[in-house]
Short mmCIF file of C-alpha atoms and ligand atoms in Angstrom, two decimals:
data_model
loop_
_atom_site.label_atom_id
_atom_site.label_comp_id
_atom_site.label_asym_id
_atom_site.label_seq_id
_atom_site.Cartn_x
_atom_site.Cartn_y
_atom_site.Cartn_z
CA UNK A 10 -21.71 27.42 2.19
CA UNK A 11 -24.34 23.95 2.23
CA UNK A 12 -22.86 20.16 1.90
CA UNK A 13 -24.82 17.54 0.73
CA UNK A 14 -24.32 13.83 0.98
CA UNK A 15 -22.98 12.75 5.23
CA UNK A 16 -20.14 10.32 3.60
CA UNK A 17 -16.86 10.04 3.66
CA UNK A 18 -16.39 13.12 1.19
CA UNK A 19 -19.46 15.35 2.42
CA UNK A 20 -17.96 15.04 6.35
CA UNK A 21 -14.51 15.64 5.07
CA UNK A 22 -15.90 18.66 2.72
CA UNK A 23 -17.53 19.76 6.42
CA UNK A 24 -13.83 19.21 7.99
CA UNK A 25 -11.54 21.23 5.72
CA UNK A 26 -14.05 24.53 5.07
CA UNK A 27 -14.20 24.24 9.27
CA UNK A 28 -10.65 24.67 9.35
CA UNK A 29 -10.78 27.73 7.41
CA UNK A 30 -13.29 28.84 9.37
CA UNK A 31 -16.54 29.11 6.60
CA UNK A 32 -19.94 28.02 8.37
CA UNK A 33 -21.00 25.30 7.01
CA UNK A 34 -23.95 23.38 7.45
CA UNK A 35 -24.23 19.50 5.62
CA UNK A 36 -27.67 17.32 5.29
CA UNK A 37 -27.34 13.59 5.13
CA UNK A 38 -30.73 11.81 4.95
CA UNK A 39 -29.98 8.62 6.05
CA UNK A 40 -30.07 8.53 9.76
CA UNK A 41 -26.10 7.06 10.58
CA UNK A 42 -23.06 6.75 9.02
CA UNK A 43 -22.71 4.11 6.47
CA UNK A 44 -23.90 0.91 8.21
CA UNK A 45 -21.67 -1.15 4.86
CA UNK A 46 -17.50 -1.17 6.13
CA UNK A 47 -16.82 0.27 2.09
CA UNK A 48 -13.79 0.49 1.64
CA UNK A 49 -10.75 0.22 4.44
CA UNK A 50 -7.47 1.42 2.93
CA UNK A 51 -6.78 5.29 3.22
CA UNK A 52 -3.57 5.65 1.58
CA UNK A 53 -1.35 8.47 3.24
CA UNK A 54 -2.17 11.81 1.28
CA UNK A 55 -5.64 11.24 3.41
CA UNK A 56 -4.23 10.73 6.62
CA UNK A 57 -2.22 13.55 5.41
CA UNK A 58 -4.90 15.22 4.90
CA UNK A 59 -6.76 14.27 9.14
CA UNK A 60 -3.30 14.65 10.15
CA UNK A 61 -3.49 19.05 8.67
CA UNK A 62 -6.74 18.89 10.76
CA UNK A 63 -5.94 17.26 14.28
CA UNK A 64 -6.88 14.17 13.54
CA UNK A 65 -4.59 11.48 12.46
CA UNK A 66 -4.39 9.97 15.76
CA UNK A 67 -7.38 9.80 16.51
CA UNK A 68 -8.17 7.59 13.01
CA UNK A 69 -5.01 5.42 13.70
CA UNK A 70 -6.57 5.69 16.94
CA UNK A 71 -10.20 4.06 15.69
CA UNK A 72 -7.96 1.75 13.75
CA UNK A 73 -6.26 0.01 15.97
CA UNK A 74 -8.08 -2.67 14.87
CA UNK A 75 -6.58 -3.94 11.62
CA UNK A 76 -2.96 -2.13 12.54
CA UNK A 77 -1.23 -5.67 11.92
CA UNK A 78 -3.49 -6.87 9.52
CA UNK A 79 -1.49 -4.68 6.61
CA UNK A 80 -0.08 -8.51 5.40
CA UNK A 81 -2.15 -10.83 2.56
CA UNK A 82 -3.42 -13.98 2.39
CA UNK A 83 -3.82 -17.17 0.29
CA UNK A 84 -4.57 -20.25 0.57
CA UNK A 85 -7.49 -22.92 -0.26
CA UNK A 86 -9.54 -22.09 2.43
CA UNK A 87 -8.91 -19.30 4.99
CA UNK A 88 -8.14 -22.34 8.08
CA UNK A 89 -5.10 -23.34 4.87
CA UNK A 90 -4.26 -19.89 4.03
CA UNK A 91 -0.85 -18.69 4.81
CA UNK A 92 0.62 -15.13 4.75
CA UNK A 93 2.44 -13.62 2.10
CA UNK A 94 5.25 -11.07 2.77
CA UNK A 95 4.65 -7.91 2.43
CA UNK A 96 5.11 -6.20 -0.33
CA UNK A 97 7.23 -2.89 -0.65
CA UNK A 98 7.12 -0.68 -4.58
CA UNK A 99 10.91 -1.60 -5.22
CA UNK A 100 10.91 -4.95 -2.52
CA UNK A 101 13.76 -2.78 -0.36
CA UNK A 102 13.86 -0.75 2.34
CA UNK A 103 10.73 1.46 3.25
CA UNK A 104 11.31 5.13 1.03
CA UNK A 105 10.14 8.12 4.22
CA UNK A 106 7.66 9.69 1.41
CA UNK A 107 4.63 10.89 4.48
CA UNK A 108 4.94 11.98 7.63
CA UNK A 109 2.19 9.53 7.50
CA UNK A 110 1.76 6.58 7.74
CA UNK A 111 -1.89 4.75 5.17
CA UNK A 112 -4.23 3.00 7.57
CA UNK A 113 -6.83 0.18 7.02
CA UNK A 114 -10.29 0.40 9.25
CA UNK A 115 -13.51 0.40 7.89
CA UNK A 116 -15.52 3.38 6.42
CA UNK A 117 -18.03 2.21 8.70
CA UNK A 118 -15.66 3.15 11.42
CA UNK A 119 -14.42 5.87 10.54
CA UNK A 120 -17.47 8.08 9.89
CA UNK A 121 -18.42 8.27 12.93
CA UNK A 122 -15.37 9.70 13.77
CA UNK A 123 -15.54 12.05 10.96
CA UNK A 124 -18.70 12.95 12.09
CA UNK A 125 -18.27 13.51 16.13
CA UNK A 126 -15.18 15.46 14.42
CA UNK A 127 -17.34 17.61 11.78
CA UNK A 128 -20.32 18.59 14.54
CA UNK A 129 -17.42 18.92 17.83
CA UNK A 130 -16.11 22.26 14.69
CA UNK A 131 -18.94 23.62 14.49
CA UNK A 132 -20.35 22.38 11.54
CA UNK A 133 -23.65 22.06 10.80
CA UNK A 134 -24.64 18.00 10.30
CA UNK A 135 -28.09 17.06 10.30
CA UNK A 136 -29.06 13.85 9.81
CA UNK A 137 -32.48 12.78 7.93
CA UNK A 138 -32.24 15.70 6.52
CA UNK A 139 -32.27 15.63 2.51
CA UNK A 140 -32.17 17.94 -0.75
CA UNK A 141 -35.10 17.56 -2.53
CA UNK A 142 -34.59 20.59 -4.96
CA UNK A 143 -32.46 23.21 -5.55
CA UNK A 144 -32.27 26.93 -8.03
CA UNK A 145 -29.31 29.27 -7.95
CA UNK A 146 -28.84 32.76 -9.51
CA UNK A 147 -25.76 34.81 -9.68
CA UNK A 148 -25.68 35.00 -6.29
CA UNK A 149 -26.22 31.44 -5.19
CA UNK A 150 -27.74 28.24 -4.37
CA UNK A 151 -31.62 27.87 -2.94
CA UNK A 152 -32.09 24.24 -1.81
CA UNK A 153 -35.03 22.13 -1.14
CA UNK A 154 -34.72 20.36 2.55
CA UNK A 155 -36.62 17.78 3.92
CA UNK A 156 -36.51 17.37 7.93
CA UNK A 157 -37.22 13.56 7.38
CA UNK A 158 -37.91 12.81 11.08
CA UNK A 159 -40.10 15.73 11.95
CA UNK A 160 -41.27 15.77 7.86
CA UNK A 161 -40.81 19.05 8.04
CA UNK A 162 -40.14 21.23 4.68
CA UNK A 163 -37.53 24.03 4.32
CA UNK A 164 -36.16 26.44 1.88
CA UNK A 165 -32.40 27.10 2.71
CA UNK A 166 -29.63 29.76 0.74
CA UNK A 167 -26.12 29.08 0.43
CA UNK A 168 -23.26 30.82 -1.41
CA UNK A 169 -21.97 27.39 -2.67
CA UNK A 170 -23.48 24.29 -2.57
CA UNK A 171 -20.94 20.87 -2.66
CA UNK A 172 -22.40 17.48 -4.11
CA UNK A 173 -21.60 15.52 -1.54
CA UNK A 174 -24.17 13.19 -2.69
CA UNK A 175 -23.06 9.36 -4.56
CA UNK A 176 -22.43 7.80 -7.06
CA UNK A 177 -25.75 7.58 -8.05
CA UNK A 178 -25.84 11.55 -6.68
CA UNK A 179 -29.21 13.22 -7.67
CA UNK A 180 -27.37 16.42 -7.85
CA UNK A 181 -25.37 15.42 -10.72
CA UNK A 182 -28.66 14.11 -12.47
CA UNK A 183 -30.53 17.33 -11.55
CA UNK A 184 -27.55 19.53 -13.45
CA UNK A 185 -27.83 17.26 -17.21
CA UNK A 186 -24.13 15.80 -15.93
CA UNK A 187 -22.72 13.14 -18.18
CA UNK A 188 -19.59 10.64 -17.17
CA UNK A 189 -17.47 9.43 -19.51
CA UNK A 190 -15.29 6.32 -19.21
CA UNK A 191 -14.55 2.58 -19.44
CA UNK A 192 -18.32 1.73 -18.36
CA UNK A 193 -18.46 -1.50 -16.51
CA UNK A 194 -14.99 -2.90 -15.90
CA UNK A 195 -14.52 -7.09 -15.40
CA UNK A 196 -17.79 -9.54 -14.22
CA UNK A 197 -20.08 -8.49 -11.51
CA UNK A 198 -19.51 -9.33 -8.00
CA UNK A 199 -21.64 -10.59 -4.84
CA UNK A 200 -20.14 -8.71 -1.00
CA UNK A 201 -20.67 -10.78 1.05
CA UNK A 202 -21.18 -8.95 4.86
CA UNK A 203 -20.48 -11.72 7.72
CA UNK A 204 -20.13 -11.93 12.02
CA UNK A 205 -18.00 -14.79 12.95
CA UNK A 206 -15.96 -14.95 15.76
CA UNK A 207 -12.71 -16.44 14.06
CA UNK A 208 -9.85 -15.16 15.99
CA UNK A 209 -8.50 -18.80 16.46
CA UNK A 210 -8.33 -19.69 12.82
CA UNK A 211 -6.99 -15.85 12.04
CA UNK A 212 -4.15 -15.69 14.43
CA UNK A 213 -1.19 -15.92 12.98
CA UNK A 214 -1.33 -15.25 9.65
CA UNK A 215 -3.73 -11.72 9.77
CA UNK A 216 -4.68 -10.20 6.61
CA UNK A 217 -5.99 -7.61 5.38
CA UNK A 218 -7.08 -9.89 2.35
CA UNK A 219 -7.58 -13.09 1.66
CA UNK A 220 -7.25 -14.94 -1.30
CA UNK A 221 -9.42 -18.10 -1.00
CA UNK A 222 -8.61 -20.18 -3.76
CA UNK A 223 -11.80 -23.34 -3.11
CA UNK A 224 -13.29 -24.44 -6.82
CA UNK A 225 -16.57 -24.53 -4.52
CA UNK A 226 -16.28 -21.31 -2.91
CA UNK A 227 -13.38 -18.75 -4.26
CA UNK A 228 -13.15 -15.20 -3.70
CA UNK A 229 -11.44 -13.57 -1.45
CA UNK A 230 -12.24 -12.24 2.26
CA UNK A 231 -11.16 -8.99 3.56
CA UNK A 232 -10.63 -8.32 7.57
CA UNK A 233 -12.96 -5.98 8.92
CA UNK A 234 -12.27 -5.62 12.56
CA UNK A 235 -10.16 -8.89 11.91
CA UNK A 236 -12.33 -10.82 14.64
CA UNK A 237 -15.54 -10.77 14.49
CA UNK A 238 -16.27 -8.92 11.11
CA UNK A 239 -15.99 -9.78 7.42
CA UNK A 240 -16.72 -9.20 4.05
CA UNK A 241 -16.93 -12.40 1.72
CA UNK A 242 -16.41 -11.05 -2.39
CA UNK A 243 -17.61 -13.48 -4.47
CA UNK A 244 -17.82 -13.89 -7.71
CA UNK A 245 -20.88 -13.27 -9.81
CA UNK A 246 -23.79 -11.89 -9.96
CA UNK A 247 -26.51 -14.19 -8.12
CA UNK A 248 -27.79 -13.07 -4.14
CA UNK A 249 -29.55 -15.78 -3.94
CA UNK A 250 -27.44 -18.57 -3.17
CA UNK A 251 -26.56 -20.83 0.67
CA UNK A 252 -24.48 -18.50 1.63
CA UNK A 253 -23.70 -19.80 5.24
CA UNK A 254 -22.80 -22.68 3.58
CA UNK A 255 -20.76 -21.19 0.88
CA UNK A 256 -19.18 -19.64 3.82
CA UNK A 257 -18.55 -22.56 6.23
CA UNK A 258 -16.64 -23.99 2.43
CA UNK A 259 -14.91 -20.64 2.18
CA UNK A 260 -13.53 -21.02 5.98
CA UNK A 261 -12.63 -24.09 5.60
CA UNK A 262 -13.91 -24.24 9.57
CA UNK A 263 -17.73 -25.07 11.16
CA UNK A 264 -17.96 -21.40 12.54
CA UNK A 265 -21.33 -22.49 14.45
CA UNK A 266 -22.40 -18.25 15.32
CA UNK A 267 -21.53 -17.46 12.05
CA UNK A 268 -24.86 -14.86 10.96
CA UNK A 269 -25.29 -12.96 7.47
CA UNK A 270 -25.29 -9.74 8.09
CA UNK A 271 -25.88 -8.15 4.10
CA UNK A 272 -25.52 -9.24 0.68
CA UNK A 273 -25.00 -6.94 -2.05
CA UNK A 274 -24.24 -7.40 -5.80
CA UNK A 275 -21.91 -5.12 -7.38
CA UNK A 276 -19.84 -4.04 -10.74
CA UNK A 277 -16.87 -2.83 -10.98
CA UNK A 278 -17.76 0.64 -12.85
CA UNK A 279 -14.94 3.57 -13.94
CA UNK A 280 -16.62 7.72 -14.51
CA UNK A 281 -16.24 10.37 -14.92
CA UNK A 282 -18.40 13.23 -14.53
CA UNK A 283 -17.96 15.45 -17.67
CA UNK A 284 -17.95 18.94 -15.91
CA UNK A 285 -17.15 18.98 -11.67
CA UNK A 286 -18.78 22.43 -11.43
CA UNK A 287 -21.97 24.40 -12.97
CA UNK A 288 -22.39 27.44 -11.46
CA UNK A 289 -21.99 27.18 -8.23
CA UNK A 290 -22.21 24.00 -8.15
CA UNK A 291 -19.21 21.48 -7.34
CA UNK A 292 -19.57 17.39 -7.50
CA UNK A 293 -17.36 15.98 -4.85
CA UNK A 294 -16.12 11.97 -4.68
CA UNK A 295 -18.60 9.07 -6.20
CA UNK A 296 -20.57 12.52 -7.22
CA UNK A 297 -18.00 12.97 -9.86
CA UNK A 298 -16.55 9.54 -10.05
CA UNK A 299 -16.34 5.65 -9.44
CA UNK A 300 -13.36 3.23 -9.97
CA UNK A 301 -13.15 -0.04 -9.30
CA UNK A 302 -11.49 -0.85 -5.80
CA UNK A 303 -8.30 -2.52 -6.84
CA UNK A 304 -6.10 0.42 -6.19
CA UNK A 305 -8.35 1.23 -3.27
CA UNK A 306 -8.15 4.96 -4.84
CA UNK A 307 -11.82 5.82 -4.39
CA UNK A 308 -12.37 6.22 -0.67
CA UNK A 309 -9.25 8.32 -1.23
CA UNK A 310 -9.52 10.92 -4.15
CA UNK A 311 -12.53 12.02 -2.65
CA UNK A 312 -10.91 12.76 0.30
CA UNK A 313 -8.17 15.33 -1.78
CA UNK A 314 -11.13 16.34 -4.04
CA UNK A 315 -12.60 17.79 -1.00
CA UNK A 316 -9.11 19.34 0.85
CA UNK A 317 -8.28 20.88 -3.39
CA UNK A 318 -12.22 21.87 -3.27
CA UNK A 319 -12.43 23.68 0.17
CA UNK A 320 -9.68 25.66 0.56
CA UNK A 321 -10.53 27.12 -2.66
CA UNK A 322 -13.97 27.20 -1.74
CA UNK A 323 -13.10 28.78 1.48
CA UNK A 324 -10.51 31.70 -0.66
CA UNK A 325 -13.51 33.38 -2.27
CA UNK A 326 -15.87 32.90 0.64
CA UNK A 327 -13.61 35.40 2.93
CA UNK A 328 -13.54 37.44 -0.05
CA UNK A 329 -9.28 36.45 -0.50
CA UNK A 330 -10.10 35.37 -3.73
CA UNK A 331 -12.24 36.00 -6.98
CA UNK A 332 -14.68 33.06 -7.89
CA UNK A 333 -13.10 32.55 -10.83
CA UNK A 334 -10.49 30.85 -9.01
CA UNK A 335 -12.95 27.41 -8.98
CA UNK A 336 -12.07 26.84 -12.45
CA UNK A 337 -9.32 25.21 -11.36
CA UNK A 338 -11.06 22.40 -9.07
CA UNK A 339 -12.45 20.91 -12.01
CA UNK A 340 -9.64 21.39 -14.41
CA UNK A 341 -7.43 20.05 -11.63
CA UNK A 342 -9.32 17.22 -9.94
CA UNK A 343 -10.84 16.30 -12.90
CA UNK A 344 -7.05 15.46 -14.38
CA UNK A 345 -6.20 13.87 -11.17
CA UNK A 346 -10.11 11.78 -10.89
CA UNK A 347 -9.65 10.45 -14.75
CA UNK A 348 -5.83 9.37 -13.54
CA UNK A 349 -6.77 7.50 -10.85
CA UNK A 350 -9.64 6.37 -12.17
CA UNK A 351 -8.06 5.08 -15.58
CA UNK A 352 -5.39 3.23 -13.02
CA UNK A 353 -7.52 1.87 -11.34
CA UNK A 354 -8.68 0.32 -13.94
CA UNK A 355 -6.61 -0.71 -15.20
CA UNK A 356 -4.82 -2.71 -12.42
CA UNK A 357 -8.29 -4.62 -12.11
CA UNK A 358 -7.80 -5.61 -15.86
CA UNK A 359 -4.08 -6.83 -14.96
CA UNK A 360 -4.55 -8.15 -11.55
CA UNK A 361 -3.49 -12.02 -10.12
CA UNK A 362 -1.28 -11.78 -13.94
CA UNK A 363 2.34 -9.92 -14.93
CA UNK A 364 2.72 -7.04 -13.32
CA UNK A 365 2.64 -4.28 -16.21
CA UNK A 366 5.26 -2.17 -15.84
CA UNK A 367 3.94 1.21 -17.67
CA UNK A 368 1.17 1.43 -14.89
CA UNK A 369 1.85 4.13 -12.20
CA UNK A 370 4.24 3.80 -9.37
CA UNK A 371 1.64 2.85 -6.15
CA UNK A 372 3.43 5.31 -4.35
CA UNK A 373 2.02 8.21 -6.50
CA UNK A 374 -1.45 7.21 -5.99
CA UNK A 375 -1.03 6.27 -2.59
CA UNK A 376 1.24 9.74 -1.60
CA UNK A 377 -0.24 12.50 -3.92
CA UNK A 378 1.91 11.84 -6.78
CA UNK A 379 0.06 12.87 -9.55
CA UNK A 380 1.38 16.16 -11.02
CA UNK A 381 -2.13 18.67 -12.15
CA UNK A 382 -1.26 19.32 -15.87
CA UNK A 383 -2.54 22.96 -15.13
CA UNK A 384 -4.48 24.59 -12.70
CA UNK A 385 -4.06 27.36 -9.75
CA UNK A 386 -0.36 27.45 -9.98
CA UNK A 387 2.05 29.53 -12.40
CA UNK A 388 4.67 27.59 -14.66
CA UNK A 389 3.31 24.44 -14.64
CA UNK A 390 3.33 21.48 -17.22
CA UNK A 391 0.82 23.03 -19.56
CA UNK A 392 3.43 26.23 -19.51
CA UNK A 393 6.51 24.10 -20.53
CA UNK A 394 7.62 23.31 -16.65
CA UNK A 395 9.30 20.45 -15.60
CA UNK A 396 6.80 17.56 -15.74
CA UNK A 397 6.76 14.43 -13.30
CA UNK A 398 7.21 11.34 -14.08
CA UNK A 399 4.36 8.92 -13.41
CA UNK A 400 6.13 4.90 -13.63
CA UNK A 401 8.56 5.80 -10.72
CA UNK A 402 8.31 8.37 -7.97
CA UNK A 403 10.27 10.93 -7.84
CA UNK A 404 9.22 14.64 -6.18
CA UNK A 405 11.74 16.98 -6.51
CA UNK A 406 9.12 20.11 -5.82
CA UNK A 407 7.84 19.99 -9.47
CA UNK A 408 5.35 22.91 -10.02
CA UNK A 409 1.54 21.67 -10.01
CA UNK A 410 2.61 18.49 -7.67
CA UNK A 411 2.65 17.73 -3.93
CA UNK A 412 6.05 19.14 -2.00
CA UNK A 413 7.93 16.59 -0.75
CA UNK A 414 8.31 15.00 2.20
CA UNK A 415 11.08 16.09 4.04
CA UNK A 416 10.99 16.39 8.42
CA UNK A 417 12.35 20.39 9.28
CA UNK A 418 13.22 19.59 13.37
CA UNK A 419 15.11 16.96 14.52
CA UNK A 420 13.03 15.33 16.39
CA UNK A 421 10.80 14.44 13.08
CA UNK A 422 7.14 16.10 14.22
CA UNK A 423 7.16 19.17 11.25
CA UNK A 424 7.12 18.18 7.88
CA UNK A 425 6.75 20.30 4.61
CA UNK A 426 3.87 18.64 3.87
CA UNK A 427 1.91 20.50 7.29
CA UNK A 428 3.65 23.69 5.73
CA UNK A 429 0.31 24.60 4.01
CA UNK A 430 -3.18 25.14 5.61
CA UNK A 431 -4.96 26.90 6.02
CA UNK A 432 -2.95 29.78 5.31
CA UNK A 433 0.20 29.88 2.29
CA UNK A 434 3.95 29.48 2.41
CA UNK A 435 7.19 29.39 1.22
CA UNK A 436 9.92 26.72 1.82
CA UNK A 437 12.93 28.58 1.07
CA UNK A 438 17.12 27.37 1.05
CA UNK A 439 18.68 30.39 2.30
CA UNK A 440 17.64 33.18 4.92
CA UNK A 441 13.84 33.66 5.26
CA UNK A 442 14.44 37.13 5.88
CA UNK A 443 14.83 37.56 2.02
CA UNK A 444 12.01 36.59 1.49
CA UNK A 445 9.70 38.55 4.40
CA UNK A 446 8.86 40.84 2.04
CA UNK A 447 6.15 38.28 0.43
CA UNK A 448 4.28 38.78 4.34
CA UNK A 449 4.08 34.97 4.34
CA UNK A 450 5.57 32.14 6.31
CA UNK A 451 9.21 31.34 5.08
CA UNK A 452 10.87 28.05 6.60
CA UNK A 453 14.32 27.31 5.43
CA UNK A 454 15.03 23.60 4.73
CA UNK A 455 18.60 22.82 3.16
CA UNK A 456 17.18 19.69 0.40
CA UNK A 457 18.55 18.00 -2.50
CA UNK A 458 15.77 19.06 -4.50
CA UNK A 459 16.48 23.01 -3.42
CA UNK A 460 19.11 24.88 -5.51
CA UNK A 461 20.78 27.70 -3.42
CA UNK A 462 18.62 31.17 -3.36
CA UNK A 463 15.75 29.05 -4.59
CA UNK A 464 11.99 28.85 -3.24
CA UNK A 465 8.81 27.03 -3.07
CA UNK A 466 4.78 28.88 -3.13
CA UNK A 467 3.04 26.30 -1.20
CA UNK A 468 -0.83 26.51 -1.39
CA UNK A 469 -3.07 25.58 1.22
CA UNK A 470 -3.49 22.55 -0.48
CA UNK A 471 0.41 21.30 -0.22
CA UNK A 472 0.77 21.74 -4.12
CA UNK A 473 3.88 23.41 -5.36
CA UNK A 474 2.32 26.83 -6.93
CA UNK A 475 5.68 28.56 -7.98
CA UNK A 476 9.19 27.56 -7.51
CA UNK A 477 12.11 30.16 -7.93
CA UNK A 478 14.70 32.66 -6.67
CA UNK A 479 13.47 35.99 -6.85
CA UNK A 480 12.18 37.16 -3.87
CA UNK A 481 9.60 39.63 -5.43
CA UNK A 482 7.50 37.53 -7.05
CA UNK A 483 5.73 35.03 -4.76
CA UNK A 484 3.59 38.15 -3.75
CA UNK A 485 2.58 39.06 -7.06
CA UNK A 486 2.37 35.47 -7.87
CA UNK A 487 -0.51 34.62 -5.43
CA UNK A 488 -1.96 37.33 -6.57
CA UNK A 489 -2.37 36.59 -9.32
CA UNK A 490 -3.47 33.00 -8.84
CA UNK A 491 -6.32 34.11 -6.67
CA UNK A 492 -7.32 37.00 -8.88
CA UNK A 493 -7.08 35.32 -11.87
C1 FAD B 519 -17.92 -2.34 -1.06
C2 FAD B 519 -17.41 -1.35 -1.27
C3 FAD B 519 -16.01 -1.38 -1.41
C4 FAD B 519 -15.58 -0.50 -1.39
N1 FAD B 519 -13.95 -0.36 -1.22
C5 FAD B 519 -12.91 0.29 -1.24
C6 FAD B 519 -11.68 0.87 -0.77
O1 FAD B 519 -10.61 -0.66 -0.41
N2 FAD B 519 -11.50 1.63 -1.21
C7 FAD B 519 -11.86 3.18 -1.58
O2 FAD B 519 -11.15 3.46 -1.40
N3 FAD B 519 -12.47 3.02 -1.56
C8 FAD B 519 -13.94 1.62 -2.07
N4 FAD B 519 -14.93 1.89 -2.18
C9 FAD B 519 -15.40 3.56 -2.50
C10 FAD B 519 -15.71 4.13 -1.52
O3 FAD B 519 -17.06 3.60 -0.25
C11 FAD B 519 -16.37 5.75 -1.99
O4 FAD B 519 -15.45 5.89 -2.48
C12 FAD B 519 -16.95 6.39 -1.26
O5 FAD B 519 -18.11 5.81 -0.16
C13 FAD B 519 -17.39 7.78 -1.63
O6 FAD B 519 -17.27 8.84 -0.51
P1 FAD B 519 -18.79 9.63 -0.40
O7 FAD B 519 -19.02 9.82 0.01
O8 FAD B 519 -18.37 10.57 -2.29
O9 FAD B 519 -20.19 8.95 -1.50
P2 FAD B 519 -21.35 8.25 -0.78
O10 FAD B 519 -20.75 7.31 0.59
O11 FAD B 519 -22.12 7.60 -1.65
O12 FAD B 519 -22.10 9.53 0.50
C14 FAD B 519 -23.05 9.76 -0.57
C15 FAD B 519 -24.29 10.33 0.32
O13 FAD B 519 -24.71 11.28 0.09
C16 FAD B 519 -25.91 11.03 0.72
N5 FAD B 519 -27.68 11.33 -0.27
C17 FAD B 519 -26.92 10.90 -1.63
N6 FAD B 519 -28.07 12.29 -1.81
C18 FAD B 519 -29.19 13.01 -0.98
C19 FAD B 519 -29.92 13.47 -0.57
N7 FAD B 519 -30.64 13.97 -1.61
N8 FAD B 519 -29.88 14.51 0.40
C20 FAD B 519 -29.56 13.72 1.60
N9 FAD B 519 -28.39 12.85 1.35
C21 FAD B 519 -28.25 12.45 0.48
C22 FAD B 519 -25.53 9.06 0.79
O14 FAD B 519 -27.36 8.64 1.19
C23 FAD B 519 -25.11 8.88 0.85
O15 FAD B 519 -24.54 8.88 2.53
C24 FAD B 519 -15.97 0.97 -2.32
C25 FAD B 519 -17.45 0.91 -1.87
C26 FAD B 519 -18.51 -0.01 -2.21
C27 FAD B 519 -19.71 -0.15 -2.09
#
């Protein structure tokens, strides 16, 4: 297996493949992981994926700088700002919807954690190595690599190639895959990444994002480490401005040590590739979709792409499934990513305005509550199965959706979400012995969403693949899904 791109999504893909025991090489043309903080909000579903890889605790530990920065703040300047009350969907107590908490961690802190973990699990991770071309035939992909450090060129053969090579994706371009969507959303912006010790100003008003309303320097200030590193997002595409002066105006303090590290213009866009797969090449992450950052779904959807594609590639490479299983990657993830990109675009448009009641419940995005209409499961929505609501978060184990989270033990260490991966599993409401003939681990749970005698068949990515009461059915369904 060859993965191109050592960003978040390429590294997660390598981790998922290693988790399934697959040999994988990853090439990244840069010398290091991202030097920019970029994404900072990783939702429950991404943490569930890291949990499956045994990495959630490490990620939370790496995220400790921003552990108490969940609030939003607002003010004319940072010095005058006030922390706003923590917003919760529905306004009430937190719902327990996942075994994991979301976390705020800058991408330039997270990526080295993922890189180290991928290397530790035996992935062949090669930075300063670029993919310069590729061709494919019926048996595999022939890739041209350039080791930029040694200036050495080589050709490697791989059964499949995953292109996690970012929004401009040279692989997507070489395949001639177009993108569709709303295109540019809103006005251009500039992200000013800077350093200044603001510990004294921030103390007592710790924030994730602080809206600055100063008429001469409006924008939003994002915490990167909560003390020294910050990103100021300013409206307008003009890069060449007196940023130190504008930043000091927005901060409302002299900040004598302030140092601008980079100034990057950006434009929110919603674009989704028209195909995610072409023969033995599959697109994932920004290579497949870009979306405005306001729902914080860009990086998170990419991680779910990797999780979805990883088990399917592993099933095919191990001989457990026929290659036709991989068709479901495009069917499932393109629908889910289009949904997230559309929701993110509509959130940006209603930003600051009245809440739109037709928007999805926030947990539907944060806990991967999107139900695939069609894909590698039996009896989903496109086959007349029950449809999961979108404006409400009400998971009940519908086919094509992630299994609802429930703790399986009194100590609350094992969740239903832990049952899938790397293998398949059954969640049953009665005696597990009754389901033994399927050769799958069967876990008993008394749950409101399981009728007496009913069971759920869980895929390695925790999606419900079938539900029913016939103990002879899961093995048959599993065989049909793996060999469509
Ligand atoms: C300013 C900013 C703020 C953001 N904020 C958020 C946020 O709050 N929440 C969120 O979810 N998302 C956010 N995002 C989006 C998020 O950063 C991306 O979705 C995420 O980085 C995508 O990861 P990726 O691995 O798909 O692509 P990338 O991170 O772009 O990685 C692609 C990698 O492929 C490498 N590559 C390309 N071509 C080749 C080649 N030929 N050979 C070898 N390597 C190659 C590149 O060098 C790059 O390292 C933000 C993005 C930006 C720019």
